[in-house]
Short mmCIF file of C-alpha atoms and ligand atoms in Angstrom, two decimals:
data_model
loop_
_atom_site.label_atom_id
_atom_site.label_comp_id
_atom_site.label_asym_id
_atom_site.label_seq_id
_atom_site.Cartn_x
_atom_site.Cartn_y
_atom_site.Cartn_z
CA UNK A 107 0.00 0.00 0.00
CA UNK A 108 1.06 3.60 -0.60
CA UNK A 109 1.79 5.77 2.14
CA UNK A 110 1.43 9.70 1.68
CA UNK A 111 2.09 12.62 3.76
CA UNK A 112 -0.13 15.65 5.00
CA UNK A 113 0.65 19.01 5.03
CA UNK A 114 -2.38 21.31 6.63
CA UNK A 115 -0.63 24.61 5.89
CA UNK A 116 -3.13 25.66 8.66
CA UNK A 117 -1.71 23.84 11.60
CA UNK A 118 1.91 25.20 10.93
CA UNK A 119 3.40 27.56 12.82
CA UNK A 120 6.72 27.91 10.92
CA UNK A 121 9.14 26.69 13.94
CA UNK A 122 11.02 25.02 10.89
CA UNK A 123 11.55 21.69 13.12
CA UNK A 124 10.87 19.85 10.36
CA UNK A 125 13.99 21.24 8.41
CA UNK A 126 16.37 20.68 10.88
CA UNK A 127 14.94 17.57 11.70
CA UNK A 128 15.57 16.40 7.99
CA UNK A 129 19.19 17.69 8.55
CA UNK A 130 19.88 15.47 11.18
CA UNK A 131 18.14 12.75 10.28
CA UNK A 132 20.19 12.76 6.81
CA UNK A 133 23.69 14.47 8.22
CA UNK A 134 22.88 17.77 5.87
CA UNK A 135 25.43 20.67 6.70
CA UNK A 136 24.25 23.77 7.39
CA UNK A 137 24.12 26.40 4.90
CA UNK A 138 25.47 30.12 4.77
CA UNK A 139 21.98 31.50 4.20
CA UNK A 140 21.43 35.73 2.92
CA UNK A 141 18.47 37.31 4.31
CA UNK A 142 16.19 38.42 1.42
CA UNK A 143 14.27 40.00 3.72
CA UNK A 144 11.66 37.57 4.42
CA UNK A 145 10.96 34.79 7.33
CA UNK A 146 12.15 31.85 4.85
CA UNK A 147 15.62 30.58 5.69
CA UNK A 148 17.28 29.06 3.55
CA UNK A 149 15.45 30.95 0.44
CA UNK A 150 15.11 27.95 -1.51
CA UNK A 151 15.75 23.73 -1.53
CA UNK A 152 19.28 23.20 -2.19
CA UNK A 153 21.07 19.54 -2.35
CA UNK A 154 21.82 19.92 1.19
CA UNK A 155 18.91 21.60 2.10
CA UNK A 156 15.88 18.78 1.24
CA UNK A 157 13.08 20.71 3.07
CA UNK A 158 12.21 24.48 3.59
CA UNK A 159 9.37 26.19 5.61
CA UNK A 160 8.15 28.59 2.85
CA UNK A 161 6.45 31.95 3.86
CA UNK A 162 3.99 33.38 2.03
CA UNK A 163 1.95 36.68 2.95
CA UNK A 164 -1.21 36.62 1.22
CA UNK A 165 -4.54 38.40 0.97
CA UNK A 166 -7.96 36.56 0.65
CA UNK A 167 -11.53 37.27 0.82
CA UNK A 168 -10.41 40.69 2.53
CA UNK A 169 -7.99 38.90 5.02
CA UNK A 170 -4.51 38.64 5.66
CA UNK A 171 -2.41 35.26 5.90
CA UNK A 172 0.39 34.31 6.51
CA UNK A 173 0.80 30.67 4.87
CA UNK A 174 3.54 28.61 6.18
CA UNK A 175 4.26 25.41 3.30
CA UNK A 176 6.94 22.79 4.54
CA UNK A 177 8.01 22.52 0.42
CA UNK A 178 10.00 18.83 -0.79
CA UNK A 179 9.49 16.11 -3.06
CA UNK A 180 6.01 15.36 -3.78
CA UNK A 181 6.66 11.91 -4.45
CA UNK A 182 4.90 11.50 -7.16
CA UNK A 183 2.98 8.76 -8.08
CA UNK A 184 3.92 9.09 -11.90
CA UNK A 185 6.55 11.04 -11.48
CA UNK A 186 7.83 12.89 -14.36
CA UNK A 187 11.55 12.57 -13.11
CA UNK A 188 11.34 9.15 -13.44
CA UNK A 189 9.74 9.29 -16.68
CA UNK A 190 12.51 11.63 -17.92
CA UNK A 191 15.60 9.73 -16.84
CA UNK A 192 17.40 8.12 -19.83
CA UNK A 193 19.08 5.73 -17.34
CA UNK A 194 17.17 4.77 -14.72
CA UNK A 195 18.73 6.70 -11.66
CA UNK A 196 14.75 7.58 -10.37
CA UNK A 197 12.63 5.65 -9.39
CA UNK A 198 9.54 4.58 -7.21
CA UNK A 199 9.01 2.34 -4.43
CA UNK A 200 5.42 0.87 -3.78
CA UNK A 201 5.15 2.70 -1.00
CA UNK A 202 5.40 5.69 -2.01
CA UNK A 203 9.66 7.36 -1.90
CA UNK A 204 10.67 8.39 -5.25
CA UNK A 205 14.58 7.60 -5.03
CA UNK A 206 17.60 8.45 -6.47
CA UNK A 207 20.28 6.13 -7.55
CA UNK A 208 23.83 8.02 -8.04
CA UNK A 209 25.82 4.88 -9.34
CA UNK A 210 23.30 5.48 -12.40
CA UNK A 211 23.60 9.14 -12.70
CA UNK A 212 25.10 10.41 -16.01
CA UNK A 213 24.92 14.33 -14.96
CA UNK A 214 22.33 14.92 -17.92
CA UNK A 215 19.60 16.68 -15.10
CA UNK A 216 16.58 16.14 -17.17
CA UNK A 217 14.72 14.94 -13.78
CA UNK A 218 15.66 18.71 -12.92
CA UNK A 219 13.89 20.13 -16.42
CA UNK A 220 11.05 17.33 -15.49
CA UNK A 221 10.12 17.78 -12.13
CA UNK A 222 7.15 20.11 -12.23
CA UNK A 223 7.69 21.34 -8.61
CA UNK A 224 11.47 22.30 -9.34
CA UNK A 225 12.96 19.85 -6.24
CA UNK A 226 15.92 17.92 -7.81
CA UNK A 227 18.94 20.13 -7.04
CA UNK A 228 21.89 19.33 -8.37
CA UNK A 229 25.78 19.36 -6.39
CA UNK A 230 27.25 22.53 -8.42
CA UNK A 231 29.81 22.46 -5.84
CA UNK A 232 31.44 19.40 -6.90
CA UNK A 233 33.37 18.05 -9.36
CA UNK A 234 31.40 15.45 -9.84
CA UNK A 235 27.92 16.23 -8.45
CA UNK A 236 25.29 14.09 -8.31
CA UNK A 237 21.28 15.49 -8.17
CA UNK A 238 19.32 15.57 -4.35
CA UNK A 239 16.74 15.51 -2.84
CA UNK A 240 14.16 14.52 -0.37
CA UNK A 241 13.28 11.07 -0.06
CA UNK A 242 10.58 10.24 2.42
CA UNK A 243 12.92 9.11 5.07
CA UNK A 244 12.79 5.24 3.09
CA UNK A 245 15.11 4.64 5.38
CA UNK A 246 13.08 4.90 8.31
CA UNK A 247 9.55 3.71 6.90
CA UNK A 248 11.37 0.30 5.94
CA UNK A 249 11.75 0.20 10.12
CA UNK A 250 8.31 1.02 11.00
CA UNK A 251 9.38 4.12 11.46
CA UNK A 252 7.35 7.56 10.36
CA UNK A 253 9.70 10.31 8.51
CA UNK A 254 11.92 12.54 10.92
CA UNK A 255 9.91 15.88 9.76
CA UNK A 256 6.79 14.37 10.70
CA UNK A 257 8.13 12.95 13.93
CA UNK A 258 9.40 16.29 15.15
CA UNK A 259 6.16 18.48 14.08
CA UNK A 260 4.67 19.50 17.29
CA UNK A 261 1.40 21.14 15.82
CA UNK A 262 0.35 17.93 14.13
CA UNK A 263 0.72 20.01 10.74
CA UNK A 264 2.33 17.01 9.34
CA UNK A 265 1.10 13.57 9.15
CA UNK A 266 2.23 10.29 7.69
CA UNK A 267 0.05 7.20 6.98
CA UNK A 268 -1.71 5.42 4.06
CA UNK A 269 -2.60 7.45 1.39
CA UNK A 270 -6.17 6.21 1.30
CA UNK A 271 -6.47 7.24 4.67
CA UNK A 272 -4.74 10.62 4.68
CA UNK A 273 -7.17 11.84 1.59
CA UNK A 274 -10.03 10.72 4.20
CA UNK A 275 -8.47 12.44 7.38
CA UNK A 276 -7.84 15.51 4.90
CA UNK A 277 -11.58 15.23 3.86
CA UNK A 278 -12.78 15.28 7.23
CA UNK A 279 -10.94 18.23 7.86
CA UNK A 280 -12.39 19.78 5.62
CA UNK A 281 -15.90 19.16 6.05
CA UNK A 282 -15.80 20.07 9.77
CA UNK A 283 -14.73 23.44 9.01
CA UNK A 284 -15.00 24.48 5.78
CA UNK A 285 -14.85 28.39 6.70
CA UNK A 286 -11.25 27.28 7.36
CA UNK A 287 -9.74 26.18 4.13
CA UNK A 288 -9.97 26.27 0.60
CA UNK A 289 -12.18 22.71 -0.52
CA UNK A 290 -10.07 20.88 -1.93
CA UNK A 291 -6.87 18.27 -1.24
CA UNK A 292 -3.80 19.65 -3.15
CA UNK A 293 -2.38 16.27 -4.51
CA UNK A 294 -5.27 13.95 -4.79
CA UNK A 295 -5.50 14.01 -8.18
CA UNK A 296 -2.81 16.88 -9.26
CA UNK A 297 -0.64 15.12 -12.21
CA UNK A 298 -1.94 12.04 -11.25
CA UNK A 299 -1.74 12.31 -7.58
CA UNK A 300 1.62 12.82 -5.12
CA UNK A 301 2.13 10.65 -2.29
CA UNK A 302 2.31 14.83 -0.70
CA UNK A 303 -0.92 15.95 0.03
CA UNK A 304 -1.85 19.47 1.22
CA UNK A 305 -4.43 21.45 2.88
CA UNK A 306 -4.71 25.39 2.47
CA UNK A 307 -6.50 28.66 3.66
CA UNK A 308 -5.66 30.38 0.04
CA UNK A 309 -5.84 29.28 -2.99
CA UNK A 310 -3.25 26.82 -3.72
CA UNK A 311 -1.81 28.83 -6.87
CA UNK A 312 -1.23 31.63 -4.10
CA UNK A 313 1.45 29.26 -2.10
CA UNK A 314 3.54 28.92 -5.80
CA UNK A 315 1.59 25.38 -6.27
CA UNK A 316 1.35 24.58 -10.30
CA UNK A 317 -1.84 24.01 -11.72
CA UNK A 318 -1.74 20.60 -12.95
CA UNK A 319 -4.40 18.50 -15.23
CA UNK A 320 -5.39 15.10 -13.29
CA UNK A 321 -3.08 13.06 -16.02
CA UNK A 322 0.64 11.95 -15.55
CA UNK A 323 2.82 15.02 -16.23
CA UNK A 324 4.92 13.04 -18.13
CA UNK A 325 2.20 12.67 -20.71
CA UNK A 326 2.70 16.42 -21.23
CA UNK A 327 6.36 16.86 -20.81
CA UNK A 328 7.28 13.75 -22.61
CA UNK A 329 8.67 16.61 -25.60
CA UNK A 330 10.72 17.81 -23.37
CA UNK A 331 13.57 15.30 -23.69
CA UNK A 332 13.61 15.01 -27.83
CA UNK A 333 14.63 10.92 -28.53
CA UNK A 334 17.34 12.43 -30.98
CA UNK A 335 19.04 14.11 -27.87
CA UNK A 336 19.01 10.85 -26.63
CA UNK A 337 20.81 9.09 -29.59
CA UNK A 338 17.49 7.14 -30.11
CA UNK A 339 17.07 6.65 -34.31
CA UNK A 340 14.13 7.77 -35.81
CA UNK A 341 12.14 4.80 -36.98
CA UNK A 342 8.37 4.15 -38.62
CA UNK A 343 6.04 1.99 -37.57
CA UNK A 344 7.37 -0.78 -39.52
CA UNK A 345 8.88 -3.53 -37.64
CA UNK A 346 12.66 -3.09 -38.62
CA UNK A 347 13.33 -6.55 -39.64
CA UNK A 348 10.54 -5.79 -42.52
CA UNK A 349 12.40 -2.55 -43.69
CA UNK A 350 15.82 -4.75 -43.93
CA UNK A 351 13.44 -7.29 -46.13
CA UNK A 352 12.31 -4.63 -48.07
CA UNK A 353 15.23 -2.67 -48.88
CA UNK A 354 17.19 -6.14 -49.78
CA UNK A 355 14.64 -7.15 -52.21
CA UNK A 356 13.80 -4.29 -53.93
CA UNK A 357 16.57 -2.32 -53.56
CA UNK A 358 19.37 -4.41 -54.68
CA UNK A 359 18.01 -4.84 -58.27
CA UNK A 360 17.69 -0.94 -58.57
CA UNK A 361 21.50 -0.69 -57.02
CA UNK A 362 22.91 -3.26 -59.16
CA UNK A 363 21.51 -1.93 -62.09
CA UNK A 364 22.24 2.06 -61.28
CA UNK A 365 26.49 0.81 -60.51
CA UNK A 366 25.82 -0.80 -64.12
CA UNK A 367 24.74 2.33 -65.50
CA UNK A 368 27.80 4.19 -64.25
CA UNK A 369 30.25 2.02 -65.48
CA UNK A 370 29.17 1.85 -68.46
CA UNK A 371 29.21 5.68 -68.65
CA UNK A 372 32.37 5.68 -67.34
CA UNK A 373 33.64 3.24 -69.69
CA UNK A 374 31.91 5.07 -73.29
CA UNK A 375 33.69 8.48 -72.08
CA UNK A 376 36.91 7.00 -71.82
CA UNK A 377 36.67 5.89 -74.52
CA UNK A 378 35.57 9.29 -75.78
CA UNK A 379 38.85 10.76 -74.55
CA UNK A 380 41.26 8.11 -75.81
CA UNK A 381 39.80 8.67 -79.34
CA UNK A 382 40.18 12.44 -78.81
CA UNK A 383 43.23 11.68 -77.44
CA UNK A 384 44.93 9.40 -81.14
CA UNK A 385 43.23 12.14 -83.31
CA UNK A 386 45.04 14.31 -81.15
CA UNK A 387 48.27 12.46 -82.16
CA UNK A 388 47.23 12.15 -85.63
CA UNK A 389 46.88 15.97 -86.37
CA UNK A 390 50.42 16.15 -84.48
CA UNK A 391 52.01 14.49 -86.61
CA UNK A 392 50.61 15.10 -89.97
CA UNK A 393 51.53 18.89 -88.98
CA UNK A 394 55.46 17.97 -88.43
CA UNK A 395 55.34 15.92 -91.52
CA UNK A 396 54.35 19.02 -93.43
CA UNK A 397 56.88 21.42 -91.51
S1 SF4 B 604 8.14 16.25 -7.05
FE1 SF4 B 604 9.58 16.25 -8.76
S2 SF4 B 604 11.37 15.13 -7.98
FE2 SF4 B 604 9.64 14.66 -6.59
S3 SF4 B 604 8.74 12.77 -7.45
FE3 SF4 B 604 7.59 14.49 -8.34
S4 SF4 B 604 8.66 14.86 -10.29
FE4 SF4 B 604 10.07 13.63 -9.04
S1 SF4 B 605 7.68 21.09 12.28
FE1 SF4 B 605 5.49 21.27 11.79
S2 SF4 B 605 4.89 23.25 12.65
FE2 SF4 B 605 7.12 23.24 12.61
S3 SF4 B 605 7.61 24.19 10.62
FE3 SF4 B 605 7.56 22.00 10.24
S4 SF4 B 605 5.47 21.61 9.58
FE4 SF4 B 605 5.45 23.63 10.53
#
């Protein structure tokens, strides 16, 4: 069964336990961070940096907010990353962690072009980097265990269980106060559902949250990576073995008989120029006899 996470952007009060709790949990340094003059620090997700509190100050229906979104991997359940990987370096576990395999990595960062919540980061730093990101604490959930971020929350902002039942606990929510948040569950169905889902008092596109159809992304991205970038030939709909058929039967005659057709041209202006050539000679020597 899939497991998914809540975030009810309500609940949080932007402590930001949850990021230092994924630091620990996955030995993350800490980051020289520049004030950009706003309550969200670090600015953005980095590869050491898998999690960020992100603060939004927004105005709806006449109100002020201030929306606090713990932002990470969505963990996808099609995700496009994995869908755009030419090696096989992504990829998703039944229960729900999209993960990351370096030893497959070739450094081409299409899952970064992919991804349309802009997580995979990439090590810029290094001479060899390799892409990061969050990745549901697999560690932990293959003990029993519930991620670190949602372990540490103490608002119950975040929770962790089976997806089936976190769409109904999120559903509950909202029906027993609907004055509180916007009706819907960010993720159920967005790009064919995340494994992240997320509650809101704005409207999701306020929080930076793409608008996505209830398809696959990858089913609209799939352009993104042209095959001939890849090396991939261009072929019909004909099986190939067919083509090789073809082009042996019906194309040898029309070879063999086009290499005839040359040599005998070839061979007729030779002979052309030789005969040019002796009444070449002829003339010659006529004229000395003369002289
Ligand atoms: S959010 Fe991006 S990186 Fe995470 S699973 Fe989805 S496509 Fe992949
Ligand atoms: S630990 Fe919970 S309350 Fe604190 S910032 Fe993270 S999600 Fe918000």
């Amino acid at each position: 069964m899939s497991k998914a996470m809540l975030i009810d952007t309500t609940r949080c009060t932007a402590c930001r336990g949850c990021q230092v709790a994924c630091k620990q949990w996955n030995d993350l340094p800490a980051e020289k961070t520049t004030n950009v003059g706003s309550y969200q620090n670090p600015y953005r997700l980095s590869a050491y940096t898998w999690t960020i509190v992100q603060m939004r100050e927004v105005e709806h229906q006449g109100r002020l907010f201030w929306s606090f979104l713990k932002r990470q991997c969505m963990h996808c359940l099609h995700p496009a990353c994995v869908s755009a990987c030419p090696v096989g370096a992504m990829h998703k576990l039944p229960d729900g962690p999209v993960l990351y395999n370096d030893a497959r990595c070739i450094g081409c960062r299409y899952c970064m072009t992919a991804c349309p919540f802009r997580v995979p980061r990439f090590e810029w730093d290094k001479p060899v980097g390799y892409i990061r990101k969050c990745h549901l604490c697999y560690d932990r959930l293959a003990e029993g265990l519930v991620p670190a971020c949602v372990k540490t929350c103490p608002t119950g902002a975040l929770q962790f269980g089976e997806r089936e039942e976190m769409i109904a606990l999120a559903e509950q929510r909202l029906k027993a106060q609907p004055e509180r948040y916007i009706q819907h569950v960010y993720g159920k169905e967005e790009g064919g559902g995340t494994s992240v889902l997320i509650l809101s008092a704005v409207p999701f596109a306020y929080l930076g949250l793409p608008t996505l159809a209830d398809h696959p992304v990858p089913s609209e991205q799939e352009l993104a990576v042209p095959f001939e970038y890849l090396g991939v030939p261009s072929l019909g709909k004909e099986p190939v073995a067919k083509l090789n058929d073809d082009l042996a039967r019906y194309g040898t005659p029309g070879i063999a008989i086009g290499v005839a057709a040359i040599l005998a041209g070839l061979q007729w202006y030779s002979k052309r120029r030789g005969t040019g050539q002796h009444t070449g000679d002829a003339a010659a020597a006529a004229k000395e006899s003369r002289s």
